[in-house]
Structure formats: C-alpha cells, structure tokens
CSV table of C-alpha atoms and ligand atoms in Angstrom, one decimal:
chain,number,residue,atom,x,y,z
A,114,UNK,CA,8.9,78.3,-34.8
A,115,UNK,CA,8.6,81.9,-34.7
A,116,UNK,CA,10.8,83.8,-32.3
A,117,UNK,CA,9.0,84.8,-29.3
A,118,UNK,CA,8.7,88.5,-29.2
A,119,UNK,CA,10.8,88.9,-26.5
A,120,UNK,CA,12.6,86.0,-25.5
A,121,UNK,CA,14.1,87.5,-22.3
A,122,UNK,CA,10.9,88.1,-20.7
A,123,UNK,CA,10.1,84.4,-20.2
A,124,UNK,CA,11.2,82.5,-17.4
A,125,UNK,CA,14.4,80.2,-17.9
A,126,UNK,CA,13.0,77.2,-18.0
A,127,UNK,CA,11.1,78.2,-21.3
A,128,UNK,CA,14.1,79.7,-23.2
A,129,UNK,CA,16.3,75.9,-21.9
A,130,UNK,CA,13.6,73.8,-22.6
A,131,UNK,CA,11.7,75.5,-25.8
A,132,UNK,CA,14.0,74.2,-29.0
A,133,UNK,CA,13.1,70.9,-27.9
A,134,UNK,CA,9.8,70.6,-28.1
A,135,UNK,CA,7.6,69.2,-30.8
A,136,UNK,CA,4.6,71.0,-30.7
A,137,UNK,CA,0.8,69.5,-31.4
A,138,UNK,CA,-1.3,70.1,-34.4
A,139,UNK,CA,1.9,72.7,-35.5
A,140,UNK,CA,4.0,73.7,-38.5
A,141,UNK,CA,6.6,74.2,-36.1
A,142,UNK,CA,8.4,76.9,-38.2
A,143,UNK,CA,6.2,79.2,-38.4
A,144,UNK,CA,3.3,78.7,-35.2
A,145,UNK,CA,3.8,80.9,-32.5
A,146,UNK,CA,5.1,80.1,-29.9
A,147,UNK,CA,3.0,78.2,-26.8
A,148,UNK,CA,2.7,80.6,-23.6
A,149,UNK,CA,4.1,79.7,-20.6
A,150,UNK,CA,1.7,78.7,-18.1
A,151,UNK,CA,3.0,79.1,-14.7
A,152,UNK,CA,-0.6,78.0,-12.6
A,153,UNK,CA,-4.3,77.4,-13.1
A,154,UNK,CA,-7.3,78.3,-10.9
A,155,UNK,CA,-11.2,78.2,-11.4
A,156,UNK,CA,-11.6,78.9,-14.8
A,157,UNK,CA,-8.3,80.7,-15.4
A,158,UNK,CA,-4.8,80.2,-16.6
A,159,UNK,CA,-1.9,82.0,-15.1
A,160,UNK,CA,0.4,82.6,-17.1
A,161,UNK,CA,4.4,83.4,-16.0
A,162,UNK,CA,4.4,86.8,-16.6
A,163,UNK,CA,1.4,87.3,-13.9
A,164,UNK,CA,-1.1,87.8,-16.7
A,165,UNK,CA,-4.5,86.0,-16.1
A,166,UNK,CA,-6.5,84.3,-18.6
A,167,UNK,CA,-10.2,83.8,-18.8
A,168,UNK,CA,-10.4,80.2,-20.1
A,169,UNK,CA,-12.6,79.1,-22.8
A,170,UNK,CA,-11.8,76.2,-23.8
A,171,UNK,CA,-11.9,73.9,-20.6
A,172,UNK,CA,-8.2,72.6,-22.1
A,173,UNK,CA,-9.6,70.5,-24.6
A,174,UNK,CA,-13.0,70.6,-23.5
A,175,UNK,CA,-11.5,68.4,-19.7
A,176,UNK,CA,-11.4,70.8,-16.8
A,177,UNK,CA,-15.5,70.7,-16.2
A,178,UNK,CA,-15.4,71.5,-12.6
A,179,UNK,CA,-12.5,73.9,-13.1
A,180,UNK,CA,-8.8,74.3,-12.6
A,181,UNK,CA,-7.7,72.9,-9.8
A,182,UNK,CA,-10.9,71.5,-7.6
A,183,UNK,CA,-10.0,70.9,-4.0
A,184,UNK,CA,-12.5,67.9,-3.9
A,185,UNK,CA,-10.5,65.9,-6.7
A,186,UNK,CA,-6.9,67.1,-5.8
A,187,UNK,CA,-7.5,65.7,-2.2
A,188,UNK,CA,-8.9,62.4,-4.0
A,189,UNK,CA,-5.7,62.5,-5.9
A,190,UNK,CA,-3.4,63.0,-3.1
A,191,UNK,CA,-5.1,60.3,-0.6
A,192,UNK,CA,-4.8,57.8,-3.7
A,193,UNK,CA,-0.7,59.0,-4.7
A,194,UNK,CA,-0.2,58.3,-0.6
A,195,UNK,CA,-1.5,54.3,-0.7
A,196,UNK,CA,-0.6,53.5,-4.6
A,197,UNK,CA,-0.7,55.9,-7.5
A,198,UNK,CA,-0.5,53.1,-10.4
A,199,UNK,CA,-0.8,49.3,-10.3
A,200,UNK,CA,-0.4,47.0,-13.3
A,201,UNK,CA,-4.2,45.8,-14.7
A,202,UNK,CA,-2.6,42.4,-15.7
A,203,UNK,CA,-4.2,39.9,-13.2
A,204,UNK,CA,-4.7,42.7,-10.6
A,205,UNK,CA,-7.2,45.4,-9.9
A,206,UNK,CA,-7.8,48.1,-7.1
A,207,UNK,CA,-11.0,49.6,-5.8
A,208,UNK,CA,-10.5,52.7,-7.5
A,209,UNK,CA,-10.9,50.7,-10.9
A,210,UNK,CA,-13.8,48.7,-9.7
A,211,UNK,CA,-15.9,51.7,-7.9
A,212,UNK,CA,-15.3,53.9,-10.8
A,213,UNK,CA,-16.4,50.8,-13.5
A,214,UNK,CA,-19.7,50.0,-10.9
A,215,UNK,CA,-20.8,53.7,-11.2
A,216,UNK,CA,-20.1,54.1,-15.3
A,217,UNK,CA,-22.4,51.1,-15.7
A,218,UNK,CA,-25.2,52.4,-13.2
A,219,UNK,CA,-24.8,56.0,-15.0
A,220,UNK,CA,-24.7,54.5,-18.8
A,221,UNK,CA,-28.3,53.8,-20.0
A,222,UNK,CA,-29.6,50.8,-21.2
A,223,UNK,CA,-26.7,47.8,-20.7
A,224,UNK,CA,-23.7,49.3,-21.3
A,225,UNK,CA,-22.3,47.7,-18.6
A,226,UNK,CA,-18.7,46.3,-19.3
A,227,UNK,CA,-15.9,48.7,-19.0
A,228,UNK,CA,-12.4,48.2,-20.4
A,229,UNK,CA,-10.1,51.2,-19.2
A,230,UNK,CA,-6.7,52.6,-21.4
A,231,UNK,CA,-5.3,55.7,-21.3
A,232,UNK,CA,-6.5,58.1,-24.0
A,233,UNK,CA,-9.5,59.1,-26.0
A,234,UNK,CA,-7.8,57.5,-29.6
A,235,UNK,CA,-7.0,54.6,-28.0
A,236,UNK,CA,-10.2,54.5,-26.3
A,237,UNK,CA,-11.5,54.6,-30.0
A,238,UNK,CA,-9.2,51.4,-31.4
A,239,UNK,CA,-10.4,49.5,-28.9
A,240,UNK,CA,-13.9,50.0,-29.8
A,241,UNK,CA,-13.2,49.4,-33.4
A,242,UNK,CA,-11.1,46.7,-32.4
A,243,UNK,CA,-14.1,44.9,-29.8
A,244,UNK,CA,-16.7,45.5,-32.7
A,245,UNK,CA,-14.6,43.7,-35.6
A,246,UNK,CA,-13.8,41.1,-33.4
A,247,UNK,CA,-17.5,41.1,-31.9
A,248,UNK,CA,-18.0,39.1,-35.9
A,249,UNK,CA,-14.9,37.3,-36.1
A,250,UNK,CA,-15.6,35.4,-32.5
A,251,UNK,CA,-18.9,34.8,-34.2
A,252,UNK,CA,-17.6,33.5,-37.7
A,253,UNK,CA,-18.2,36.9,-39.6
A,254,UNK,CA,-14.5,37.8,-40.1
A,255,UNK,CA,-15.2,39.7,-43.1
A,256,UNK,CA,-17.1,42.4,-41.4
A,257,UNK,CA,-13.8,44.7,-40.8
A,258,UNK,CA,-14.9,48.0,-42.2
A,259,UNK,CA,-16.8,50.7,-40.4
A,260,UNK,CA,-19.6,53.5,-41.6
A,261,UNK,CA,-18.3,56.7,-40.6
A,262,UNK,CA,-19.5,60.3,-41.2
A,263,UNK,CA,-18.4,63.2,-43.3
A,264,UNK,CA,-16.9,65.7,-41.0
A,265,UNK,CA,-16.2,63.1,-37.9
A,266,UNK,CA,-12.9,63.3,-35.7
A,267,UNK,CA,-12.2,60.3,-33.8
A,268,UNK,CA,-8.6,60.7,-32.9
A,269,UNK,CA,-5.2,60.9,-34.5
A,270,UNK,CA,-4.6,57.3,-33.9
A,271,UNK,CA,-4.1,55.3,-37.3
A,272,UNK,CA,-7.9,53.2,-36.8
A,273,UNK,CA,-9.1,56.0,-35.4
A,274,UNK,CA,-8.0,58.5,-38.0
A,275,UNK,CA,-9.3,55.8,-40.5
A,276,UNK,CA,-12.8,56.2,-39.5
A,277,UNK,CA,-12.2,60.1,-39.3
A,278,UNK,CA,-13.3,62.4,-42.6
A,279,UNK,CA,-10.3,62.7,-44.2
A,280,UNK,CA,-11.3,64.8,-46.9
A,281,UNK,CA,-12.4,67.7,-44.4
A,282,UNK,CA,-9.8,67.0,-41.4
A,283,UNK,CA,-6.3,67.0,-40.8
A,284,UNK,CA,-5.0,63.8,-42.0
A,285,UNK,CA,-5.4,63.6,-46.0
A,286,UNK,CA,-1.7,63.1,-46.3
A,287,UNK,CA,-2.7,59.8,-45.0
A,288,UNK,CA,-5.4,58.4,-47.0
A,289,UNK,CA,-3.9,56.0,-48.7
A,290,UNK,CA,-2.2,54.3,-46.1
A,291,UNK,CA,-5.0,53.8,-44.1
A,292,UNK,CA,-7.9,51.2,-44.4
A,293,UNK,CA,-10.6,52.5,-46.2
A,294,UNK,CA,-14.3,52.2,-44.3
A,295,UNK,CA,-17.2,54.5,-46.0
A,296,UNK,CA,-17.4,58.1,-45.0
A,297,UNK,CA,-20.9,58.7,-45.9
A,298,UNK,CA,-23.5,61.7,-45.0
A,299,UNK,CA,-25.2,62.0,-41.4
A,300,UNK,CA,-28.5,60.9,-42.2
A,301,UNK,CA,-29.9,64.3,-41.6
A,302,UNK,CA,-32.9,64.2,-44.4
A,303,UNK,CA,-34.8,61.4,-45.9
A,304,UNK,CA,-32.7,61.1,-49.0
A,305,UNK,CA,-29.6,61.0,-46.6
A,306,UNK,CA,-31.0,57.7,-45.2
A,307,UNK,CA,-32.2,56.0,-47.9
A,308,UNK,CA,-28.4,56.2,-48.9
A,309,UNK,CA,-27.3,54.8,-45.9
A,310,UNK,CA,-29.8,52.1,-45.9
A,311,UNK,CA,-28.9,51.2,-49.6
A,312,UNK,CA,-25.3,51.0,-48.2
A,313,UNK,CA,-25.8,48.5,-45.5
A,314,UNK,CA,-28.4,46.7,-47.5
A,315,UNK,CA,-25.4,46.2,-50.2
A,316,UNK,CA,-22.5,46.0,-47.7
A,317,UNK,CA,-23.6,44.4,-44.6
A,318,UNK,CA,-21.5,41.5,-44.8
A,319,UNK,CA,-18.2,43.9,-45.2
A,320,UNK,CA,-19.9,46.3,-42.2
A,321,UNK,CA,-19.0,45.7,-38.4
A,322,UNK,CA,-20.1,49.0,-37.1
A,323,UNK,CA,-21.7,52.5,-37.6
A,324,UNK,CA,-19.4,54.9,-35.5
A,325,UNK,CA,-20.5,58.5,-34.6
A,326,UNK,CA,-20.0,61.4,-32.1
A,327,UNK,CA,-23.7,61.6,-30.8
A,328,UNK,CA,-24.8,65.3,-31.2
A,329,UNK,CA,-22.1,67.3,-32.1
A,330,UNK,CA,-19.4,66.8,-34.4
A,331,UNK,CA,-16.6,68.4,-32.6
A,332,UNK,CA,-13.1,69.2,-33.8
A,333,UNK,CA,-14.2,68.6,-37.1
A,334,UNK,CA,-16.1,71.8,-36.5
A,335,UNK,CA,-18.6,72.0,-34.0
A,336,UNK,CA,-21.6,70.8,-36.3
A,337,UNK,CA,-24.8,69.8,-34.8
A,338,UNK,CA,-27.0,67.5,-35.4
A,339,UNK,CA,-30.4,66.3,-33.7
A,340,UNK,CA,-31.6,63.2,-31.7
A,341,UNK,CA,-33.6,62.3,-34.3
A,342,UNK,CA,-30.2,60.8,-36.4
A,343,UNK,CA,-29.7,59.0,-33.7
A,344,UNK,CA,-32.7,57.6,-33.3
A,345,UNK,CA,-32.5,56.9,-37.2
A,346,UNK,CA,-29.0,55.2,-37.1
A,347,UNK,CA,-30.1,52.9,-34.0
A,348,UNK,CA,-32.9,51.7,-36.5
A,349,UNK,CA,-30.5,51.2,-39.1
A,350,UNK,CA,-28.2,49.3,-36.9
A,351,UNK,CA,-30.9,47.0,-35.4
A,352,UNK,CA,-32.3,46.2,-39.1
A,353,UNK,CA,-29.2,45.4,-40.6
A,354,UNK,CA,-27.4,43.8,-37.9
A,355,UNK,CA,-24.5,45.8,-37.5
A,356,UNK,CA,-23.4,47.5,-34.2
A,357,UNK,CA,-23.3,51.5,-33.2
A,358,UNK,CA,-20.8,53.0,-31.5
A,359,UNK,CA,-21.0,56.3,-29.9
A,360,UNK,CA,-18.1,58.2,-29.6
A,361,UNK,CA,-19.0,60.3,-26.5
A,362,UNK,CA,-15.3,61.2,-25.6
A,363,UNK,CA,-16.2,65.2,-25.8
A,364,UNK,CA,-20.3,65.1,-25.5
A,365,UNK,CA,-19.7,62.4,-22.3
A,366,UNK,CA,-20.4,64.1,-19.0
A,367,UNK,CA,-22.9,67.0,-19.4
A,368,UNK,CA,-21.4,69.2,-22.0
A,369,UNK,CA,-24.2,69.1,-24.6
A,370,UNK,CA,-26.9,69.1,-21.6
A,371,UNK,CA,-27.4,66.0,-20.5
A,372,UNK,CA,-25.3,63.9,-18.6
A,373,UNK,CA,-24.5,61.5,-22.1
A,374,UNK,CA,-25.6,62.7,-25.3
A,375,UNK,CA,-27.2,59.2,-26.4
A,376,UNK,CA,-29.7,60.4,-23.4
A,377,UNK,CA,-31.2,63.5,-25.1
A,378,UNK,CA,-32.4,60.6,-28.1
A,379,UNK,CA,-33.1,57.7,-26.0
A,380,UNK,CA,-30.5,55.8,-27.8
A,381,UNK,CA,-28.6,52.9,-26.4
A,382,UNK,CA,-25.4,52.3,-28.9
A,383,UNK,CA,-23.3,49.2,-28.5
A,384,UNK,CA,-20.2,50.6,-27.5
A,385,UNK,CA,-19.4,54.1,-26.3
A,386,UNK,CA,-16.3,55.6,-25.4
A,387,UNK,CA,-15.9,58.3,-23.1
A,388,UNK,CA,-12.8,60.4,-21.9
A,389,UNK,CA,-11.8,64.0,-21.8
A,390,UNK,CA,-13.9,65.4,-18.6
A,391,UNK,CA,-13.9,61.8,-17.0
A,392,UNK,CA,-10.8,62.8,-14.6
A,393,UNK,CA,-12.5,66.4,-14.3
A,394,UNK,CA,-9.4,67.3,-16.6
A,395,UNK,CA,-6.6,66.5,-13.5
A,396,UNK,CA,-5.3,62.9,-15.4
A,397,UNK,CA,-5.3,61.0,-18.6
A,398,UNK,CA,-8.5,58.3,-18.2
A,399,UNK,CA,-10.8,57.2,-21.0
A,400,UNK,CA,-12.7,53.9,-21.1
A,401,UNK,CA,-14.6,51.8,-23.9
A,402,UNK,CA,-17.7,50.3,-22.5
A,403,UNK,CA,-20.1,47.6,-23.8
A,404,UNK,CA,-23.1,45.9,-24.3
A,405,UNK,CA,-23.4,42.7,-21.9
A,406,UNK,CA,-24.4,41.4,-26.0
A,407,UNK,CA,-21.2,42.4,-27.4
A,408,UNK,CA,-19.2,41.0,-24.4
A,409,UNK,CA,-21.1,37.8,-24.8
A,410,UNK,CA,-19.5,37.4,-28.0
A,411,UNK,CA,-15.9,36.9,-27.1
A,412,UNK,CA,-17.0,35.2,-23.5
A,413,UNK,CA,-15.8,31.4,-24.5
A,414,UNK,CA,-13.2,28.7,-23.9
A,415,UNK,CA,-11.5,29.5,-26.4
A,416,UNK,CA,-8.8,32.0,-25.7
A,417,UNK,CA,-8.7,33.3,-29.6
A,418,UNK,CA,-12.2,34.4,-28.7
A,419,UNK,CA,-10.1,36.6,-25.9
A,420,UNK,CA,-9.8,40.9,-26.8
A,421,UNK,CA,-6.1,41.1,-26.6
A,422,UNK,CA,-5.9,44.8,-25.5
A,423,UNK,CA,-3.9,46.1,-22.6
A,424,UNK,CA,-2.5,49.4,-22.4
A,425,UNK,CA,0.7,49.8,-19.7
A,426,UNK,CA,-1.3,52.4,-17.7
A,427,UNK,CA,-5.0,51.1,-18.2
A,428,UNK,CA,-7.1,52.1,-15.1
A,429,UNK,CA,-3.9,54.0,-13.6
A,430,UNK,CA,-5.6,54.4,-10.1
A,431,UNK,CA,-4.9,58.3,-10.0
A,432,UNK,CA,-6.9,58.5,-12.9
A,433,UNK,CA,-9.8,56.3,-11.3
A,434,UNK,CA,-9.5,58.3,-8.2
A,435,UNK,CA,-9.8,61.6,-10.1
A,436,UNK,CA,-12.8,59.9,-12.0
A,437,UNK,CA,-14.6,58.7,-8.9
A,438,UNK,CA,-14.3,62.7,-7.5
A,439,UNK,CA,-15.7,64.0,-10.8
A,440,UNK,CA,-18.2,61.9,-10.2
A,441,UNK,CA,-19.3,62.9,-6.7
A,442,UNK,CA,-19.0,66.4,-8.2
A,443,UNK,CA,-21.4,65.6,-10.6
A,444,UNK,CA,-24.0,64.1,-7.8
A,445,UNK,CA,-23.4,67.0,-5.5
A,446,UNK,CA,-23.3,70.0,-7.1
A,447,UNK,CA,-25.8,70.9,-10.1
A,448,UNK,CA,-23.6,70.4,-13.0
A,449,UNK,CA,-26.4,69.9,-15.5
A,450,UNK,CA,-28.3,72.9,-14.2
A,451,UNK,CA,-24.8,75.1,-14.8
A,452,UNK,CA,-25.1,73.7,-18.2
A,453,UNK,CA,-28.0,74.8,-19.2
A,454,UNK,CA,-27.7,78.0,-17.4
A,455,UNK,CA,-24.4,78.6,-19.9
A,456,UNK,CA,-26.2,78.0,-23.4
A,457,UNK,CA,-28.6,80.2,-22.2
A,458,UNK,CA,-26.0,82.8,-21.4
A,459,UNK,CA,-24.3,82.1,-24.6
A,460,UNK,CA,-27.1,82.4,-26.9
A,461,UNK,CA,-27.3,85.7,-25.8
A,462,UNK,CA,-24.3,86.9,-25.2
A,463,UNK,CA,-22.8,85.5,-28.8
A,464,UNK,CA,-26.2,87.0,-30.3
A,465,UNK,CA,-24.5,90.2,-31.7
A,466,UNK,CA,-22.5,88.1,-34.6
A,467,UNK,CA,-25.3,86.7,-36.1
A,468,UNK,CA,-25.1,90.4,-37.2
A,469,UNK,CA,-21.7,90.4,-38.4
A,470,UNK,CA,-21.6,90.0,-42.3
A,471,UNK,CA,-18.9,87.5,-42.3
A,472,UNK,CA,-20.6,84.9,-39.6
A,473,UNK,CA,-22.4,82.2,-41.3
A,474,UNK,CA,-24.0,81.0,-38.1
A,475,UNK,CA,-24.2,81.1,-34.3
A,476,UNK,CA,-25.0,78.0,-32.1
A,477,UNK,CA,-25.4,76.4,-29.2
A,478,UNK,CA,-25.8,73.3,-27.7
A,479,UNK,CA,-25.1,72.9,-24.0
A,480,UNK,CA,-21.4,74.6,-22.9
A,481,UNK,CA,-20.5,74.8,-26.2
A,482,UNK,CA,-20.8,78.0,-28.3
A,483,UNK,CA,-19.9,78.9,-31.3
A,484,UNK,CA,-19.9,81.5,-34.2
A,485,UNK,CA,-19.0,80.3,-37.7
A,486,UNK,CA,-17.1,82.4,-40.3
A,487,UNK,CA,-17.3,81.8,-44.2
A,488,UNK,CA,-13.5,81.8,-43.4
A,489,UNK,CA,-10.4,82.9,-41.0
A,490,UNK,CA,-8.3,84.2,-42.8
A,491,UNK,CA,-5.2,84.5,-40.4
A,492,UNK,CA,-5.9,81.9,-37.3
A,493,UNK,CA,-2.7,82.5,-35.6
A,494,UNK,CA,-3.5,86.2,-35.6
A,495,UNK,CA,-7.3,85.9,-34.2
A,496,UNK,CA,-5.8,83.7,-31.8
A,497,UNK,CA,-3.5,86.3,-30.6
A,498,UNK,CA,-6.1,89.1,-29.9
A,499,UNK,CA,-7.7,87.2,-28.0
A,500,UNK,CA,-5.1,86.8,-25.6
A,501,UNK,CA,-4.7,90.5,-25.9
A,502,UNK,CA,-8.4,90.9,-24.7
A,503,UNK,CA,-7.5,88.6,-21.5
A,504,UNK,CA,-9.4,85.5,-22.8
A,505,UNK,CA,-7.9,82.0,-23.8
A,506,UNK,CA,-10.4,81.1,-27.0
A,507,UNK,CA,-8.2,78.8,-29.8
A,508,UNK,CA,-10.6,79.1,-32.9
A,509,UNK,CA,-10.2,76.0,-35.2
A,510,UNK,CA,-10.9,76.2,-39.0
A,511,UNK,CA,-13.5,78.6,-39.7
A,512,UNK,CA,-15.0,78.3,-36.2
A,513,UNK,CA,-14.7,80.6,-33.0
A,514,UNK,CA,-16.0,78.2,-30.1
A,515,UNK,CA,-16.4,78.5,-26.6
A,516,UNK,CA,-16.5,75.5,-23.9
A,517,UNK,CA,-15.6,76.5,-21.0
A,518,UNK,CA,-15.7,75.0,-17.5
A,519,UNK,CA,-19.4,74.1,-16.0
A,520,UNK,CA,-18.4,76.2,-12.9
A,521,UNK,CA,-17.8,79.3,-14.7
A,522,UNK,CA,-18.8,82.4,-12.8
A,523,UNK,CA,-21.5,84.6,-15.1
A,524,UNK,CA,-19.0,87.7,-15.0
A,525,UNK,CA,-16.4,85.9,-16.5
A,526,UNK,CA,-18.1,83.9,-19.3
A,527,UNK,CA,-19.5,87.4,-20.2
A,528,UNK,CA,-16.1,88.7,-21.2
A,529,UNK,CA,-15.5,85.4,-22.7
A,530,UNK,CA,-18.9,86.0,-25.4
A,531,UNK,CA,-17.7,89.6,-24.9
A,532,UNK,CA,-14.4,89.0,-26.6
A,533,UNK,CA,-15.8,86.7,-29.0
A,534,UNK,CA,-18.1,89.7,-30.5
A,535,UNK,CA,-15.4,92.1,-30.1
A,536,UNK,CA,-12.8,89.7,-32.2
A,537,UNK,CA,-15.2,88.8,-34.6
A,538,UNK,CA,-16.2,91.9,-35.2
A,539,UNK,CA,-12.6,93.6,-35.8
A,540,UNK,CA,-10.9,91.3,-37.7
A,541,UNK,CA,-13.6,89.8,-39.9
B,822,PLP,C1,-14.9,62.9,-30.3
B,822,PLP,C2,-13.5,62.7,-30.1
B,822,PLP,N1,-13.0,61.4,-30.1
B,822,PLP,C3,-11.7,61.1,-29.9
B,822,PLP,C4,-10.8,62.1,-29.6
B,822,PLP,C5,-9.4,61.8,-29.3
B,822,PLP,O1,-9.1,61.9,-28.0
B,822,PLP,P1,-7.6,62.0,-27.5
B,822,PLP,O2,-7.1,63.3,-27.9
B,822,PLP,O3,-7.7,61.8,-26.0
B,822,PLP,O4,-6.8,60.9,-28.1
B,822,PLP,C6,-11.3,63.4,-29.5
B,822,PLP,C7,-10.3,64.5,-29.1
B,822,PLP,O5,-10.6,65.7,-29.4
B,822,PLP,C8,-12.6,63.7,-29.7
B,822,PLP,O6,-13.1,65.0,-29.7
C-alpha cells in the first residue's frame, strides 16, 4: 500500500492495526491508503483528524435515511437489550416475521415468500440456487444455466460473479473457472430481442432463469435502461417458460424513484432480491423473496424437494429490527418525495459537464447521478481531490456518480454536484 502521507498524524489505532488489513476491490501495493473514520452523522463522515466529509455515496448506496438515525438506533438498542441474534434453525422471532409480513405487503404482485441471509451475493446464490432447483423439483434438472446481461454486477460471490459480465467487470481472471450461462445484450431495440428470443427458443430446455438489475445497471457503470425491457423480458419469460429474477439489491427501496424499480414497469419477476438500504445502512440484512409459484415447486413430501440453504446469521434480529425502522421511516417521512426532489436537483446541478469536452454523458435516475468520461485516467487521483474539496465521491471506471442519502439537506448536495463540476472540469 502506499505510505500514508504522514503516518504520524493518524490516530494509533490506525498505524497498529493498518499492515493487517486486506483491503476491498484493492491492489494493495499501490491504493492509497483508506481514511480513518472516527464518526458519522446525517449525511457526513467524520473523519479522525476532525475533517468533515459531505457524503456521496450513501456507503455503498445503504445509509438512505442518513448516518446515524435516532429512530433506527433506538430500534437497534431496544432489540440488542431482549436478544440481538437467534439461530433460524427451527426458531424464529418477531422481528423476522413482522419484517417478512411487511416485504410481502410492500412487494407487488405475489412475491410473498421471504428467505433472509446475510449479504446482497448471497442473497443472489440463493436466488440462482431456488430457480435451478424450482426445475429440478419439477423434473427439468437440465435447466441449470441463466441469461444474464452484458454489463450486469451481481456480486463477487462465485454463482453470482458467474451470472456477472465478465468481459466488462472485475472478475475476468475467473472466467474459466466458473460456469458458463449466456451474457447476452439488454433487449433495448427490436433486433436486441429478436436475439434473445432466438436464444430461449433454442435453449429453453438448458435455461432456468433471466436475471437482471431492473433499471439501472449499477457497479457495472451506472447504465440505464427503461421500463419498457422490463416489460419485454417479463414477456419473454412468460412465453418461454423460464423465470425472471430481479436483482433489486441497489434499486430496492426508493433509490431510482419508486419504492422497487419492477414498480416504475409494472413488472412482477419471480424472484427478487433486495439488500443494501434494507437495514437503512446500520447492519448486514438482505433477503430473496418469491413467488407463492415458485415456492410451490419445492412444497412436497419429499425432503430432496427441500431448498437446503441456511446462512449462520439469516434474519439476525438486529438486522430485522433495523429493517422494520427503515421501514417505518419510509411510511413516515416522504422518502419518495426526497427522491424525486434530488434528481431534480442533480439534473441541474451536474448540468454544467454536459459541457465539458471529455463527458460523454450526464444522467439521472432517482438519487443517483452521474457524469460519464470517455475515460479516467488516474482514479486514485480524482478520488483524492475530491476529498480535498470536502466531499466523499469514489468514481468507478469511467463514471463520477453521486447517491447520496434521501435526507440530504439541499445545501449540501449542492457542493456535492458542485464538486462534481469542479473535479471534472480540472482534471479532465
Ligand atoms: C445489484 C447488486 N447485486 C448484488 C450486489 C452484491 O451485494 P453485496 O456486496 O452485499 O454482496 C451488489 C453490490 O453492489 C449490487 O449492486
């Protein structure tokens, strides 16, 4: 890693701790080195030397409500005083049950069975796993492979990186050790879904599901798409017999507008998983739900026909706590209405780069904004001035984005856009 600047300056649990960690998504010997964060409030990160962050990213797109909401804290600290976790293996708590009752009313259509693990990959093998076994409980075992979409991420899990683009993402290296499904085009255009229907008209019998993100491709790089592909890929599905999943784990809970992007098409999938901003971004919760069809499938005597999932901290009753908060949040206060009141903030306030000779595009969908470059050329140093300019913004490939919290005040998601230009503008 490279040596922080000045070493001395950080607190001394940073310098003890630092040559032991194993940083994410990092060539460790040459990223810079991670900021210590001492606190978090609203939408702002404190960091140990006293310097204050605006934050926009919503750390990893979770902390809707904000840093550190008093509503789900005190949710969090009446449920650590009476049980914080509980083993799911033939026992349950009302935290689990409330929060699986409200999912089910929320979620359109019948989406109304909800199997709770710990993390939005896993959440994504289970799904993969429920649909493949959705055909072998029904004598179709040889339906194991999956139609996926060029420039999807669905985790860095092994299934889930399987039906991610590998060509376009991070995991290449690992192409040939994963299973192979078809990475195809979104069917954006006509000749895009003739293609996919002369793929499942040839390959049904090898097919067990379509899986997308609904909307918005998001770290694969923030590409949009409209509810009419949706619509097209729930016809597809229903002519050819295969089942959709929606991958909702970043679009789930009101960042692209609505409360779940399969709403804004008036698309039921089969499954959908959902994650990320289910806690309100206090604690690691993500849950695959189903169809009452596809949990018909493995209801039976037979306990082969059983889905033999259980992670150790499935429905961790913290995290169903924290959940059930968000929720109220989201009943209470006018979430949706903060939403929409961002893109239209953003689309102005990121207006100035369409300008910019190097920015191929600027757009926005919900609370999430974002300017793309024909390339960036140094991330590590574009990251950098922007913590210089007092904003937290961690461009990815060749995209600057912005998604911050729902609650953030107009002042400070100006200087937020108003870094963003400033940035873009200097070093590109
Ligand atoms: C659409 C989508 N699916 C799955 C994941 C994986 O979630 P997790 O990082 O919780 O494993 C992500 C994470 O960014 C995501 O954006």
């Amino acid at each position: 890693m490279a040596k922080q600047k000045a070493r001395g300056e950080m607190p001394g649990w940073y310098g003890a701790g630092i040559d032991h960690l194993w940083l994410p998504y990092a060539q460790m010997k040459t990223a810079a080195p991670p900021l210590p964060v001492e606190r978090t409030h609203g939408s702002r990160i404190v960091l140990a030397d006293g310097r204050e962050l605006i934050d926009g990213v919503a750390s990893w797109w979770t902390a809707c409500h904000g840093y550190n909401h008093p509503y789900i804290r005190q949710a969090i600290e009446r449920q650590l005083a009476i049980m914080p976790h509980v083993m799911f293996g033939g026992l349950t708590h009302e935290p689990a049950l409330t929060l699986a009752r409200r999912l089910a009313a929320l979620l359109p259509g019948d989406l109304t069975r909800v199997f709770f693990c710990d993390s939005g990959s896993v959440a994504i093998e289970i799904a993969l796993k429920m649909a493949a076994q959705y055909w072998v409980n029904q004598g179709a075992g040889g339906r194991t492979k999956f139609v996926a979409f060029k420039g999807a991420y669905h985790g860095d899990t092994a299934g889930a990186m399987a039906v991610s683009d590998l060509d376009s993402g991070m995991h290449a290296a690992f192409a040939g050790l994963l299973p192979e499904h078809f990475v195809v085009d979104l069917p954006r255009d006509e000749a895009q879904s003739a293609a996919l229907e002369h793929l499942l008209a040839e390959r049904v019998d090898a097919i067990a599901a379509i899986v997308v993100e609904p909307l918005v491709q998001g770290a694969g790089g923030m590409i949009l798409h409209d509810a009419t592909v949706l619509r097209r890929l729930r016809a597809l599905a229903d002519k050819y017999d295969v089942l959709l999943i929606f991958d909702e784990i970043f679009t789930g809970f009101g960042r692209t507008g609505t409360m779940f992007a399969c709403q804004a098409a008036g698309v039921t999938p089969d499954i959908i998983t959902l994650s990320k901003a289910l806690t309100g971004g206090t604690l690691a919760l993500a849950a695959t739900v189903a169809t009452q069809k596809v949990f018909d499938a493995f209801w039976s005597d037979d306990p082969d026909k059983a889905l033999m999932h259980g992670p150790t901290f499935m429905a961790n009753a913290l995290a169903c706590a924290a959940a059930n908060a968000s929720l109220d949040l989201f009943a209470r206060e006018p979430r949706l209405a903060q939403v929409a009141a961002i893109a239209g903030q953003m689309h102005d306030g990121l207006a100035p780069c369409r300008d910019l000779p190097r920015v191929k595009n600027v757009r926005v969908l919900g609370a999430i904004g974002v300017v793309e470059l024909d390339h960036i050329a140094d991330l590590g140093a574009m990251r950098a001035r922007f913590i210089e300019e007092g904003v937290f913004v961690r461009p990815i490939g060749n995209i600057v984005y912005l998604t911050p919290a729902f609650t953030i005040p107009a002042d400070e998601l100006a200087a937020l856009t108003g870094a963003v230009v400033k940035v873009v503008r200097d070093l590109c």
